[in-house]
CSV table of C-alpha atoms in Angstrom, one decimal:
chain,number,residue,atom,x,y,z
A,28,MET,CA,6.0,-33.5,20.6
A,29,ALA,CA,6.0,-37.3,20.1
A,30,PRO,CA,2.5,-38.8,19.4
A,31,SER,CA,0.8,-40.8,22.1
A,32,THR,CA,-1.8,-43.6,21.6
A,33,LEU,CA,-4.8,-44.9,23.5
A,34,ARG,CA,-6.2,-48.3,22.8
A,35,ILE,CA,-9.9,-49.0,23.4
A,36,PRO,CA,-11.7,-52.4,23.1
A,37,LYS,CA,-14.2,-52.4,20.2
A,38,ASP,CA,-17.1,-53.3,22.4
A,39,GLN,CA,-16.7,-50.0,24.2
A,40,ALA,CA,-16.6,-48.0,20.9
A,41,VAL,CA,-20.0,-48.8,19.5
A,42,GLY,CA,-21.2,-46.0,17.2
A,43,VAL,CA,-17.7,-44.3,17.3
A,44,LYS,CA,-17.5,-43.5,13.6
A,45,GLU,CA,-20.7,-41.4,13.6
A,46,LYS,CA,-19.9,-39.6,16.9
A,47,ALA,CA,-16.2,-39.0,15.9
A,48,LEU,CA,-17.1,-37.6,12.5
A,49,GLN,CA,-19.7,-35.2,13.9
A,50,TRP,CA,-17.3,-34.1,16.6
A,51,ALA,CA,-14.4,-33.6,14.2
A,52,GLU,CA,-16.5,-31.6,11.7
A,53,ARG,CA,-17.8,-29.3,14.4
A,54,HIS,CA,-14.5,-28.5,16.0
A,55,PHE,CA,-11.9,-28.5,13.2
A,56,ASP,CA,-11.4,-26.8,9.8
A,57,HIS,CA,-9.9,-29.9,8.3
A,58,CYS,CA,-11.1,-33.5,8.8
A,59,CYS,CA,-11.3,-36.7,6.8
A,60,LEU,CA,-13.1,-40.0,7.3
A,61,LEU,CA,-12.2,-43.1,5.2
A,62,ASP,CA,-14.7,-45.8,5.9
A,63,HIS,CA,-14.6,-49.5,4.8
A,64,ASN,CA,-18.2,-50.0,6.0
A,65,ASP,CA,-17.4,-53.5,7.4
A,66,TYR,CA,-17.5,-54.7,3.9
A,67,GLU,CA,-17.6,-58.5,3.8
A,68,ARG,CA,-15.4,-60.6,1.5
A,69,TYR,CA,-13.3,-57.6,0.2
A,70,PRO,CA,-9.6,-58.5,0.5
A,71,TYR,CA,-6.7,-56.3,1.2
A,72,HIS,CA,-8.2,-53.9,3.7
A,73,SER,CA,-6.1,-53.1,6.7
A,74,VAL,CA,-8.5,-51.0,8.8
A,75,GLN,CA,-12.3,-50.6,9.1
A,76,ALA,CA,-12.1,-46.8,9.2
A,77,LEU,CA,-9.7,-43.9,9.6
A,78,LEU,CA,-10.6,-40.5,10.9
A,79,ALA,CA,-8.1,-37.6,10.8
A,80,ALA,CA,-8.9,-34.2,12.4
A,81,GLY,CA,-7.0,-30.9,12.8
A,82,SER,CA,-4.2,-29.6,10.8
A,83,ARG,CA,-0.6,-29.2,11.9
A,84,ARG,CA,0.4,-28.2,8.5
A,85,GLN,CA,-0.9,-28.3,4.9
A,86,LEU,CA,0.2,-28.5,1.3
A,87,GLN,CA,-1.9,-27.2,-1.6
A,88,CYS,CA,-0.8,-26.4,-5.1
A,89,SER,CA,-1.9,-26.3,-8.7
A,90,ALA,CA,-0.7,-28.4,-11.6
A,91,ARG,CA,1.5,-25.4,-12.6
A,92,GLU,CA,3.5,-25.5,-9.4
A,93,ASP,CA,5.6,-28.7,-9.8
A,94,PRO,CA,3.0,-30.5,-7.6
A,95,PHE,CA,4.6,-34.0,-7.4
A,96,ALA,CA,8.1,-32.7,-6.4
A,97,ARG,CA,6.5,-30.5,-3.7
A,98,TRP,CA,4.3,-33.4,-2.5
A,99,LYS,CA,7.2,-35.8,-2.3
A,100,ALA,CA,9.3,-33.3,-0.2
A,101,TRP,CA,6.3,-32.5,2.0
A,102,GLN,CA,5.5,-36.2,2.6
A,103,ASN,CA,9.0,-36.9,3.9
A,104,ASP,CA,8.3,-35.1,7.1
A,105,ALA,CA,4.6,-36.1,7.6
A,106,TRP,CA,3.5,-38.1,10.6
A,107,TRP,CA,0.2,-39.0,8.8
A,108,SER,CA,-1.2,-37.3,5.7
A,109,PHE,CA,-4.7,-37.1,4.2
A,110,GLY,CA,-5.9,-35.4,1.1
A,111,PHE,CA,-6.5,-35.8,-2.6
A,112,LEU,CA,-5.1,-35.6,-6.1
A,113,ALA,CA,-7.4,-33.9,-8.5
A,114,TYR,CA,-8.0,-34.8,-12.1
A,115,ASP,CA,-6.3,-31.7,-13.5
A,116,LEU,CA,-3.0,-32.9,-12.2
A,117,LYS,CA,-2.9,-34.5,-15.7
A,118,ASN,CA,-1.8,-31.1,-16.9
A,119,ALA,CA,1.5,-31.5,-15.0
A,120,LEU,CA,2.2,-34.9,-16.7
A,121,GLU,CA,1.0,-34.4,-20.2
A,122,ASP,CA,0.9,-31.5,-22.7
A,123,LEU,CA,-2.7,-30.7,-21.7
A,124,GLN,CA,-4.7,-27.8,-20.2
A,125,SER,CA,-8.2,-27.4,-18.8
A,126,ARG,CA,-10.8,-24.8,-19.8
A,127,HIS,CA,-13.8,-26.2,-17.9
A,128,PRO,CA,-15.6,-24.0,-15.4
A,129,ASP,CA,-14.8,-24.6,-11.7
A,130,GLY,CA,-17.6,-23.6,-9.4
A,131,ILE,CA,-16.1,-25.1,-6.3
A,132,GLY,CA,-12.4,-24.0,-6.4
A,133,MET,CA,-10.7,-27.0,-4.9
A,134,PRO,CA,-6.9,-27.1,-5.4
A,135,ASP,CA,-5.4,-29.6,-7.8
A,136,LEU,CA,-3.5,-31.2,-4.9
A,137,PHE,CA,-4.2,-30.9,-1.2
A,138,PHE,CA,-2.9,-32.7,1.9
A,139,PHE,CA,-2.9,-32.0,5.6
A,140,GLU,CA,-1.0,-33.5,8.5
A,141,PRO,CA,-3.6,-34.1,11.2
A,142,GLU,CA,-3.4,-33.3,14.9
A,143,LEU,CA,-5.1,-36.6,15.7
A,144,VAL,CA,-6.0,-39.9,14.0
A,145,LEU,CA,-8.6,-42.6,15.0
A,146,GLU,CA,-8.0,-46.1,13.7
A,147,VAL,CA,-11.0,-48.4,13.8
A,148,LEU,CA,-9.6,-51.9,13.6
A,149,ASP,CA,-11.3,-55.3,13.5
A,150,ASP,CA,-10.9,-55.7,17.3
A,151,ASP,CA,-10.3,-52.4,18.9
A,152,LEU,CA,-10.0,-48.6,18.4
A,153,LEU,CA,-6.7,-46.6,18.5
A,154,ILE,CA,-6.5,-42.9,19.1
A,155,HIS,CA,-3.2,-41.3,18.2
A,156,SER,CA,-2.5,-37.7,19.0
A,157,ALA,CA,0.5,-35.5,18.6
A,158,GLU,CA,-1.1,-32.4,20.3
A,159,LYS,CA,-3.6,-33.5,23.0
A,160,ASP,CA,-4.2,-36.3,25.5
A,161,PRO,CA,-5.9,-39.2,23.7
A,162,ALA,CA,-8.0,-39.9,26.8
A,163,ALA,CA,-9.4,-36.4,26.7
A,164,ILE,CA,-10.2,-36.8,23.0
A,165,TRP,CA,-12.0,-40.0,23.8
A,166,ARG,CA,-14.1,-38.4,26.5
A,167,ALA,CA,-15.1,-35.6,24.2
A,168,ILE,CA,-16.2,-38.0,21.4
A,169,ARG,CA,-18.2,-40.1,23.9
A,170,ARG,CA,-20.1,-37.0,25.0
A,171,GLU,CA,-21.1,-36.2,21.4
A,172,GLU,CA,-24.9,-36.6,20.8
A,173,VAL,CA,-25.4,-37.8,17.2
A,174,SER,CA,-27.9,-35.5,15.5
A,175,GLY,CA,-30.8,-37.0,13.5
A,176,ALA,CA,-31.6,-36.9,9.8
A,177,PRO,CA,-31.4,-33.7,7.8
A,178,ARG,CA,-34.3,-31.3,8.3
A,179,PRO,CA,-36.9,-31.1,5.5
A,180,ARG,CA,-35.8,-28.5,3.0
A,181,ALA,CA,-37.8,-25.4,2.6
A,182,LYS,CA,-37.0,-25.3,-1.2
A,183,PRO,CA,-36.2,-28.3,-3.4
A,184,LEU,CA,-32.7,-28.8,-4.6
A,185,TYR,CA,-32.4,-28.7,-8.4
A,186,PHE,CA,-29.4,-30.1,-10.2
A,187,ARG,CA,-28.6,-28.9,-13.7
A,188,PRO,CA,-26.3,-30.5,-16.3
A,189,ARG,CA,-23.3,-28.6,-17.5
A,190,MET,CA,-24.2,-29.6,-21.1
A,191,SER,CA,-27.7,-29.5,-22.7
A,192,LYS,CA,-28.9,-32.8,-24.2
A,193,PRO,CA,-28.4,-31.7,-27.8
A,194,VAL,CA,-24.9,-30.6,-27.1
A,195,TYR,CA,-24.2,-33.8,-25.2
A,196,VAL,CA,-25.5,-35.9,-28.1
A,197,GLN,CA,-23.5,-33.9,-30.6
A,198,ARG,CA,-20.3,-34.4,-28.7
A,199,LEU,CA,-21.0,-38.1,-28.2
A,200,GLU,CA,-21.5,-38.5,-32.0
A,201,ALA,CA,-18.2,-36.7,-32.6
A,202,ILE,CA,-16.4,-39.1,-30.2
A,203,LEU,CA,-18.0,-42.1,-32.0
A,204,GLY,CA,-16.6,-40.7,-35.2
A,205,HIS,CA,-13.1,-40.5,-33.7
A,206,ILE,CA,-13.4,-44.1,-32.5
A,207,GLN,CA,-14.5,-45.3,-35.9
A,208,ALA,CA,-11.6,-43.4,-37.5
A,209,GLY,CA,-9.1,-45.0,-35.1
A,210,ASP,CA,-8.1,-41.7,-33.6
A,211,VAL,CA,-9.0,-42.9,-30.1
A,212,TYR,CA,-10.1,-46.3,-28.7
A,213,GLU,CA,-10.8,-45.5,-25.0
A,214,MET,CA,-12.8,-42.5,-23.9
A,215,ASN,CA,-14.3,-41.5,-20.6
A,216,PHE,CA,-17.0,-39.0,-21.5
A,217,CYS,CA,-18.8,-37.4,-18.6
A,218,GLN,CA,-20.3,-34.2,-17.5
A,219,GLU,CA,-21.0,-32.3,-14.3
A,220,PHE,CA,-24.4,-32.0,-12.6
A,221,PHE,CA,-24.5,-29.0,-10.2
A,222,ALA,CA,-26.8,-27.0,-7.9
A,223,GLU,CA,-26.2,-23.5,-6.8
A,224,ALA,CA,-27.3,-21.6,-3.6
A,225,ALA,CA,-27.6,-24.9,-1.7
A,226,SER,CA,-27.9,-25.0,2.1
A,227,LEU,CA,-26.9,-28.4,3.4
A,228,ARG,CA,-25.8,-30.0,6.6
A,229,PRO,CA,-22.8,-32.0,5.5
A,230,VAL,CA,-22.5,-34.7,8.2
A,231,PRO,CA,-26.2,-35.9,8.2
A,232,LEU,CA,-26.2,-35.8,4.4
A,233,PHE,CA,-23.1,-37.9,4.2
A,234,ARG,CA,-24.5,-40.3,6.8
A,235,ARG,CA,-27.6,-40.9,4.6
A,236,LEU,CA,-25.5,-41.3,1.5
A,237,ASN,CA,-23.1,-43.7,3.2
A,238,ALA,CA,-25.9,-45.8,4.7
A,239,SER,CA,-27.6,-46.1,1.3
A,240,ALA,CA,-24.5,-47.1,-0.6
A,241,ARG,CA,-22.4,-48.9,2.1
A,242,ALA,CA,-19.4,-48.9,-0.3
A,243,PRO,CA,-16.0,-50.3,0.7
A,244,PHE,CA,-14.3,-46.9,-0.2
A,245,SER,CA,-16.4,-44.2,1.4
A,246,ALA,CA,-14.9,-40.9,2.2
A,247,PHE,CA,-15.8,-37.6,3.8
A,248,LEU,CA,-13.4,-34.6,3.6
A,249,LYS,CA,-13.8,-31.1,5.0
A,250,LEU,CA,-11.5,-28.4,3.8
A,251,GLU,CA,-12.7,-25.3,5.7
A,252,ASP,CA,-16.0,-24.4,4.0
A,253,ARG,CA,-15.7,-27.0,1.2
A,254,TYR,CA,-16.5,-30.7,1.3
A,255,LEU,CA,-16.0,-33.9,-0.7
A,256,PHE,CA,-18.1,-37.0,-0.3
A,257,SER,CA,-17.3,-40.4,-1.9
A,258,THR,CA,-19.0,-43.8,-1.9
A,259,SER,CA,-16.9,-45.8,-4.3
A,260,PRO,CA,-16.9,-49.5,-4.8
A,261,GLU,CA,-13.5,-49.3,-6.5
A,262,ARG,CA,-10.0,-49.0,-5.2
A,263,PHE,CA,-7.9,-47.0,-7.6
A,264,LEU,CA,-4.5,-47.7,-6.0
A,265,LYS,CA,-3.0,-49.1,-2.8
A,266,ARG,CA,0.7,-49.3,-2.2
A,267,SER,CA,2.3,-51.8,0.2
A,268,GLY,CA,6.1,-51.5,0.0
A,269,SER,CA,7.0,-52.3,-3.6
A,270,LEU,CA,3.5,-53.8,-4.4
A,271,LEU,CA,0.8,-51.7,-6.2
A,272,LEU,CA,-2.7,-53.0,-6.1
A,273,SER,CA,-5.6,-51.8,-8.3
A,274,GLN,CA,-9.2,-53.1,-8.0
A,275,PRO,CA,-11.5,-51.6,-10.6
A,276,ILE,CA,-15.0,-53.1,-11.2
A,277,LYS,CA,-15.4,-52.8,-14.9
A,278,GLY,CA,-16.3,-56.1,-16.5
A,279,THR,CA,-17.2,-57.7,-13.2
A,280,ALA,CA,-20.4,-59.0,-11.7
A,281,ARG,CA,-21.8,-59.3,-8.2
A,282,ARG,CA,-21.6,-62.6,-6.3
A,283,SER,CA,-24.5,-64.6,-4.9
A,284,PRO,CA,-24.5,-66.7,-1.7
A,285,ASN,CA,-26.8,-69.1,-3.6
A,286,ALA,CA,-24.5,-71.5,-5.5
A,287,GLU,CA,-26.9,-72.1,-8.4
A,288,ARG,CA,-27.5,-68.3,-8.9
A,289,ASP,CA,-23.8,-67.6,-8.5
A,290,ALA,CA,-23.0,-70.1,-11.4
A,291,ARG,CA,-25.6,-68.4,-13.6
A,292,LEU,CA,-24.1,-65.0,-12.9
A,293,ARG,CA,-20.7,-66.4,-13.7
A,294,ARG,CA,-21.9,-67.8,-17.1
A,295,SER,CA,-23.7,-64.6,-17.9
A,296,LEU,CA,-20.5,-62.6,-17.3
A,297,GLN,CA,-18.4,-64.9,-19.4
A,298,GLU,CA,-20.9,-64.7,-22.3
A,299,SER,CA,-21.4,-60.9,-22.1
A,300,LEU,CA,-19.5,-59.1,-25.0
A,301,LYS,CA,-19.9,-55.8,-23.3
A,302,ASP,CA,-18.5,-57.0,-19.9
A,303,ARG,CA,-15.6,-58.8,-21.5
A,304,THR,CA,-14.8,-55.7,-23.6
A,305,GLU,CA,-14.9,-53.5,-20.5
A,306,ASN,CA,-12.7,-55.9,-18.6
A,307,VAL,CA,-10.1,-56.0,-21.4
A,308,MET,CA,-10.2,-52.2,-21.6
A,309,ILE,CA,-9.7,-51.5,-17.9
A,310,VAL,CA,-6.9,-54.2,-17.5
A,311,ASP,CA,-5.1,-52.6,-20.5
A,312,LEU,CA,-5.6,-49.1,-19.1
A,313,VAL,CA,-4.3,-50.0,-15.6
A,314,ARG,CA,-1.4,-52.0,-17.1
A,315,ASN,CA,-0.5,-49.1,-19.3
A,316,ASP,CA,-0.5,-46.6,-16.4
A,317,LEU,CA,1.4,-48.8,-14.0
A,318,GLY,CA,3.9,-49.5,-16.8
A,319,ARG,CA,5.1,-45.9,-16.4
A,320,VAL,CA,6.2,-46.4,-12.9
A,321,CYS,CA,6.8,-50.2,-12.5
A,322,ARG,CA,9.5,-52.6,-13.7
A,323,THR,CA,8.4,-54.9,-16.4
A,324,GLY,CA,7.6,-58.4,-15.0
């Protein structure tokens, strides 16, 4: 069935993101919201938000199952696709393996082709659907009553680190030794903080997180009974034709609308050894990664 599209003026779609996300999470096993949060002065965005719901078909596989070849073949037939590439896909590219505990059990690669997509543009809203009448979808979303803030918890939620402080410090000292010896010069050392037996309402919790951070790359993903939230200020990669764009924030500083303060921030950034080192590091890292798939020059 060929997809159909309904266009709605933006002044008639006030609050659509909150209503549409709540509606999609309640009615579908798979949904994804990508939200730009009306971020000012951030170039290269093409939409204010995208919401995908329902699953016509899916692809999920591990790093051991030739994931990139399978993904490429799957993408060739996709109308739209939403999903994620997990960190352990590194094991399909390098001679590496992972021994870390996985309490969530997300696949290494997951994508779904949605039944419907909402595009929130600067001036209007588009509803695309390959399965249902877009006008019926719009009526259902408009009827949605947005629930309030999460209810107070009966028990507090305690997060635990995966490593104790002594173990963390011991490993950090070992890494510093490797850096001083010249074995490694870039290292991203982090650990997991986790809580168990948690009872949460995903949509109100994400709404609070997103309202607090208001990041240009916020995301909500539902994969049946598992969820991913993101409120990132960084764009990892965007592809437009043959152009690849990366926008990390290491070695950068915020801007100020006050010209005098903006000049002070600029000077402080230029004089900061830490920020200059971080900037050189991330530019070198991105250049090295892109050099594996791009033509020189």
